[in-house]
């Protein structure tokens, strides 16, 4: 009896912690975000527009028919449709992006702190991959999973893990991506580590990467282009 009770508590706790691992569920039909660029209060998410003032355009976005400008050192461009572009997404726990890749263009290693990502290739060939975290089972510690994708192939990148996509074809590529957050966030690894403002002290980076100070200086001196 007591064991069953403890087990029930454990399962309920686990289930509720799983639910809180993603964006919280909405408590009303919708909560269209108001443009809060000048807000004097800050809340977790965005505050709701008066439902009487909501129109169909609050749930609408157009422009994903246009290819992104890939003229940058990475040869890729992410065009996001999250709560910042589409206010009707507020509290709904979902968003999407279009990604354009020039021939041999790269969407460099990055993570989304708040979302799992599911990608479908629309055009071209993509070599994609993600790396597992490090405290896991030693057999799967920092394990790289990769796949070559062709049009209509689908791949999922689990929440928070470092991942990338590389166009291995001689032609451009296009993918669309669904993300399990209204505001997934993106941390581009190289930019965050070597391009932070102010810079991470070189003593920290020389020890972390086990390289000479000049190597760190060289990397910190690069222009870390952002494709977002
Ligand atoms: C994209 O769609 C809009 C209408 O929603 C249209 O005006 C525009 O010409 C289209 N652009 C391209 C590149 O197809
Ligand atoms: C694409 O971006 C490059 C570099 O920022 C810029 O020079 C070029 O004018 C852009 N092309 C278009 C079509 O916007």
mmCIF file of N, CA and C in Angstrom, residues 8-74:
data_model
loop_
_atom_site.group_PDB
_atom_site.id
_atom_site.type_symbol
_atom_site.label_atom_id
_atom_site.label_comp_id
_atom_site.label_asym_id
_atom_site.label_seq_id
_atom_site.Cartn_x
_atom_site.Cartn_y
_atom_site.Cartn_z
ATOM 1 N N UNK A 8 3.068 6.162 -6.862
ATOM 2 C CA UNK A 8 2.121 7.086 -7.495
ATOM 3 C C UNK A 8 2.660 8.508 -7.437
ATOM 4 N N UNK A 9 3.152 8.901 -6.243
ATOM 5 C CA UNK A 9 3.718 10.254 -6.079
ATOM 6 C C UNK A 9 4.877 10.461 -7.060
ATOM 7 N N UNK A 10 5.729 9.414 -7.158
ATOM 8 C CA UNK A 10 6.904 9.519 -8.034
ATOM 9 C C UNK A 10 6.469 9.716 -9.481
ATOM 10 N N UNK A 11 5.447 8.966 -9.903
ATOM 11 C CA UNK A 11 4.986 9.054 -11.297
ATOM 12 C C UNK A 11 4.357 10.422 -11.557
ATOM 13 N N UNK A 12 3.547 10.896 -10.587
ATOM 14 C CA UNK A 12 2.891 12.204 -10.743
ATOM 15 C C UNK A 12 3.960 13.305 -10.839
ATOM 16 N N UNK A 13 4.972 13.200 -9.959
ATOM 17 C CA UNK A 13 6.055 14.199 -9.964
ATOM 18 C C UNK A 13 6.788 14.189 -11.294
ATOM 19 N N UNK A 14 7.087 12.980 -11.776
ATOM 20 C CA UNK A 14 7.795 12.828 -13.050
ATOM 21 C C UNK A 14 6.955 13.417 -14.177
ATOM 22 N N UNK A 15 5.655 13.081 -14.185
ATOM 23 C CA UNK A 15 4.769 13.557 -15.253
ATOM 24 C C UNK A 15 4.698 15.076 -15.244
ATOM 25 N N UNK A 16 4.584 15.671 -14.027
ATOM 26 C CA UNK A 16 4.457 17.128 -13.996
ATOM 27 C C UNK A 16 5.784 17.782 -14.361
ATOM 28 N N UNK A 17 6.915 17.159 -14.004
ATOM 29 C CA UNK A 17 8.185 17.776 -14.386
ATOM 30 C C UNK A 17 8.369 17.653 -15.893
ATOM 31 N N UNK A 18 7.836 16.579 -16.494
ATOM 32 C CA UNK A 18 7.916 16.460 -17.956
ATOM 33 C C UNK A 18 7.104 17.571 -18.602
ATOM 34 N N UNK A 19 5.906 17.822 -18.053
ATOM 35 C CA UNK A 19 5.043 18.858 -18.628
ATOM 36 C C UNK A 19 5.728 20.216 -18.555
ATOM 37 N N UNK A 20 6.463 20.479 -17.473
ATOM 38 C CA UNK A 20 7.105 21.783 -17.320
ATOM 39 C C UNK A 20 8.407 21.893 -18.091
ATOM 40 N N UNK A 21 8.832 20.762 -18.760
ATOM 41 C CA UNK A 21 10.066 20.827 -19.528
ATOM 42 C C UNK A 21 9.878 21.610 -20.824
ATOM 43 N N UNK A 22 8.628 21.825 -21.227
ATOM 44 C CA UNK A 22 8.338 22.588 -22.442
ATOM 45 C C UNK A 22 7.632 23.869 -22.045
ATOM 46 N N UNK A 23 7.235 24.664 -23.076
ATOM 47 C CA UNK A 23 6.472 25.875 -22.774
ATOM 48 C C UNK A 23 5.228 25.477 -21.985
ATOM 49 N N UNK A 24 4.804 26.287 -20.990
ATOM 50 C CA UNK A 24 3.589 25.958 -20.245
ATOM 51 C C UNK A 24 2.355 25.965 -21.154
ATOM 52 N N UNK A 25 1.362 25.159 -20.795
ATOM 53 C CA UNK A 25 0.145 25.078 -21.612
ATOM 54 C C UNK A 25 -0.674 26.351 -21.466
ATOM 55 N N UNK A 26 -1.421 26.729 -22.529
ATOM 56 C CA UNK A 26 -2.263 27.920 -22.429
ATOM 57 C C UNK A 26 -3.426 27.695 -21.466
ATOM 58 N N UNK A 27 -3.882 28.771 -20.830
ATOM 59 C CA UNK A 27 -5.008 28.711 -19.897
ATOM 60 C C UNK A 27 -6.240 29.375 -20.506
ATOM 61 N N UNK A 28 -6.174 29.687 -21.807
ATOM 62 C CA UNK A 28 -7.311 30.273 -22.529
ATOM 63 C C UNK A 28 -7.132 29.912 -24.005
ATOM 64 N N UNK A 29 -8.130 30.212 -24.847
ATOM 65 C CA UNK A 29 -8.037 29.832 -26.274
ATOM 66 C C UNK A 29 -6.769 30.390 -26.898
ATOM 67 N N UNK A 30 -6.511 31.655 -26.646
ATOM 68 C CA UNK A 30 -5.313 32.290 -27.183
ATOM 69 C C UNK A 30 -4.940 33.474 -26.316
ATOM 70 N N UNK A 31 -3.705 33.902 -26.470
ATOM 71 C CA UNK A 31 -3.185 35.057 -25.731
ATOM 72 C C UNK A 31 -2.256 35.763 -26.701
ATOM 73 N N UNK A 32 -2.861 36.448 -27.657
ATOM 74 C CA UNK A 32 -2.074 37.119 -28.701
ATOM 75 C C UNK A 32 -1.134 38.132 -28.038
ATOM 76 N N UNK A 33 0.140 38.041 -28.360
ATOM 77 C CA UNK A 33 1.122 38.907 -27.701
ATOM 78 C C UNK A 33 0.928 40.358 -28.105
ATOM 79 N N UNK A 34 1.050 41.257 -27.158
ATOM 80 C CA UNK A 34 1.098 42.670 -27.517
ATOM 81 C C UNK A 34 2.564 43.024 -27.759
ATOM 82 N N UNK A 35 2.776 43.998 -28.613
ATOM 83 C CA UNK A 35 4.123 44.450 -28.889
ATOM 84 C C UNK A 35 4.647 45.125 -27.621
ATOM 85 N N UNK A 36 5.558 44.417 -26.928
ATOM 86 C CA UNK A 36 5.970 44.900 -25.608
ATOM 87 C C UNK A 36 7.389 45.455 -25.620
ATOM 88 N N UNK A 37 7.821 45.934 -26.789
ATOM 89 C CA UNK A 37 9.199 46.436 -26.894
ATOM 90 C C UNK A 37 9.480 47.518 -25.846
ATOM 91 N N UNK A 38 8.408 48.274 -25.463
ATOM 92 C CA UNK A 38 8.625 49.342 -24.484
ATOM 93 C C UNK A 38 7.964 49.001 -23.147
ATOM 94 N N UNK A 39 7.694 47.712 -22.908
ATOM 95 C CA UNK A 39 6.977 47.327 -21.693
ATOM 96 C C UNK A 39 7.773 47.693 -20.445
ATOM 97 N N UNK A 40 7.048 48.100 -19.419
ATOM 98 C CA UNK A 40 7.735 48.425 -18.167
ATOM 99 C C UNK A 40 7.633 47.252 -17.188
ATOM 100 N N UNK A 41 6.827 46.240 -17.535
ATOM 101 C CA UNK A 41 6.821 45.020 -16.728
ATOM 102 C C UNK A 41 7.321 43.878 -17.605
ATOM 103 N N UNK A 42 8.029 42.940 -16.993
ATOM 104 C CA UNK A 42 8.572 41.810 -17.728
ATOM 105 C C UNK A 42 7.981 40.542 -17.141
ATOM 106 N N UNK A 43 7.383 39.731 -18.014
ATOM 107 C CA UNK A 43 6.757 38.491 -17.560
ATOM 108 C C UNK A 43 7.368 37.334 -18.333
ATOM 109 N N UNK A 44 7.099 36.112 -17.884
ATOM 110 C CA UNK A 44 7.593 34.927 -18.558
ATOM 111 C C UNK A 44 6.725 34.675 -19.784
ATOM 112 N N UNK A 45 7.162 35.146 -20.954
ATOM 113 C CA UNK A 45 6.344 35.108 -22.158
ATOM 114 C C UNK A 45 5.955 36.535 -22.492
ATOM 115 N N UNK A 46 4.806 36.712 -23.099
ATOM 116 C CA UNK A 46 4.358 38.058 -23.453
ATOM 117 C C UNK A 46 2.933 38.260 -22.942
ATOM 118 N N UNK A 47 2.597 39.490 -22.630
ATOM 119 C CA UNK A 47 1.255 39.750 -22.110
ATOM 120 C C UNK A 47 0.235 39.745 -23.252
ATOM 121 N N UNK A 48 -1.039 39.460 -22.895
ATOM 122 C CA UNK A 48 -2.079 39.237 -23.915
ATOM 123 C C UNK A 48 -2.740 40.534 -24.352
ATOM 124 N N UNK A 49 -3.009 40.582 -25.637
ATOM 125 C CA UNK A 49 -3.841 41.628 -26.229
ATOM 126 C C UNK A 49 -5.290 41.380 -25.785
ATOM 127 N N UNK A 50 -6.066 42.442 -25.658
ATOM 128 C CA UNK A 50 -7.494 42.313 -25.342
ATOM 129 C C UNK A 50 -8.149 41.399 -26.390
ATOM 130 N N UNK A 51 -8.724 40.251 -25.982
ATOM 131 C CA UNK A 51 -9.274 39.295 -26.959
ATOM 132 C C UNK A 51 -10.290 39.927 -27.915
ATOM 133 N N UNK A 52 -10.985 40.980 -27.472
ATOM 134 C CA UNK A 52 -11.980 41.635 -28.350
ATOM 135 C C UNK A 52 -11.305 42.337 -29.533
ATOM 136 N N UNK A 53 -10.034 42.667 -29.359
ATOM 137 C CA UNK A 53 -9.306 43.410 -30.402
ATOM 138 C C UNK A 53 -8.541 42.470 -31.353
ATOM 139 N N UNK A 54 -8.597 41.163 -31.072
ATOM 140 C CA UNK A 54 -7.811 40.208 -31.862
ATOM 141 C C UNK A 54 -8.445 40.012 -33.243
ATOM 142 N N UNK A 55 -7.592 39.926 -34.275
ATOM 143 C CA UNK A 55 -8.095 39.688 -35.635
ATOM 144 C C UNK A 55 -7.337 38.510 -36.250
ATOM 145 N N UNK A 56 -7.821 38.046 -37.395
ATOM 146 C CA UNK A 56 -7.186 36.908 -38.081
ATOM 147 C C UNK A 56 -5.721 37.197 -38.380
ATOM 148 N N UNK A 57 -5.397 38.465 -38.641
ATOM 149 C CA UNK A 57 -4.006 38.797 -38.963
ATOM 150 C C UNK A 57 -3.047 38.533 -37.797
ATOM 151 N N UNK A 58 -3.585 38.473 -36.569
ATOM 152 C CA UNK A 58 -2.729 38.160 -35.423
ATOM 153 C C UNK A 58 -2.212 36.716 -35.478
ATOM 154 N N UNK A 59 -2.886 35.885 -36.308
ATOM 155 C CA UNK A 59 -2.505 34.470 -36.407
ATOM 156 C C UNK A 59 -1.851 34.173 -37.762
ATOM 157 N N UNK A 60 -1.481 35.210 -38.482
ATOM 158 C CA UNK A 60 -1.056 35.064 -39.880
ATOM 159 C C UNK A 60 0.347 35.630 -40.082
ATOM 160 N N UNK A 61 1.102 34.952 -40.936
ATOM 161 C CA UNK A 61 2.426 35.447 -41.341
ATOM 162 C C UNK A 61 2.597 35.109 -42.812
ATOM 163 N N UNK A 62 3.119 36.012 -43.604
ATOM 164 C CA UNK A 62 3.446 35.647 -44.981
ATOM 165 C C UNK A 62 4.860 36.099 -45.264
ATOM 166 N N UNK A 63 5.504 35.420 -46.185
ATOM 167 C CA UNK A 63 6.879 35.787 -46.533
ATOM 168 C C UNK A 63 7.807 34.587 -46.595
ATOM 169 N N UNK A 64 7.336 33.420 -46.156
ATOM 170 C CA UNK A 64 8.222 32.247 -46.208
ATOM 171 C C UNK A 64 8.366 31.705 -47.627
ATOM 172 N N UNK A 65 7.678 32.310 -48.587
ATOM 173 C CA UNK A 65 7.885 31.932 -49.992
ATOM 174 C C UNK A 65 9.152 32.563 -50.549
ATOM 175 N N UNK A 66 9.741 33.495 -49.804
ATOM 176 C CA UNK A 66 10.966 34.158 -50.281
ATOM 177 C C UNK A 66 12.194 33.449 -49.721
ATOM 178 N N UNK A 67 13.209 33.251 -50.578
ATOM 179 C CA UNK A 67 14.412 32.590 -50.051
ATOM 180 C C UNK A 67 15.226 33.585 -49.229
ATOM 181 N N UNK A 68 15.882 33.074 -48.195
ATOM 182 C CA UNK A 68 16.717 33.900 -47.331
ATOM 183 C C UNK A 68 18.029 34.246 -48.029
ATOM 184 N N UNK A 69 18.620 35.353 -47.627
ATOM 185 C CA UNK A 69 19.874 35.815 -48.216
ATOM 186 C C UNK A 69 21.045 35.023 -47.609
ATOM 187 N N UNK A 70 21.667 34.188 -48.433
ATOM 188 C CA UNK A 70 22.752 33.330 -47.928
ATOM 189 C C UNK A 70 24.140 33.922 -48.201
ATOM 190 N N UNK A 71 24.180 35.211 -48.632
ATOM 191 C CA UNK A 71 25.488 35.850 -48.887
ATOM 192 C C UNK A 71 26.143 36.246 -47.571
ATOM 193 N N UNK A 72 26.689 35.276 -46.875
ATOM 194 C CA UNK A 72 27.431 35.515 -45.629
ATOM 195 C C UNK A 72 28.453 34.385 -45.520
ATOM 196 N N UNK A 73 29.427 34.500 -44.597
ATOM 197 C CA UNK A 73 30.506 33.500 -44.567
ATOM 198 C C UNK A 73 30.017 32.066 -44.327
ATOM 199 N N UNK A 74 28.832 31.896 -43.731
ATOM 200 C CA UNK A 74 28.329 30.546 -43.475
ATOM 201 C C UNK A 74 27.582 29.971 -44.678
#
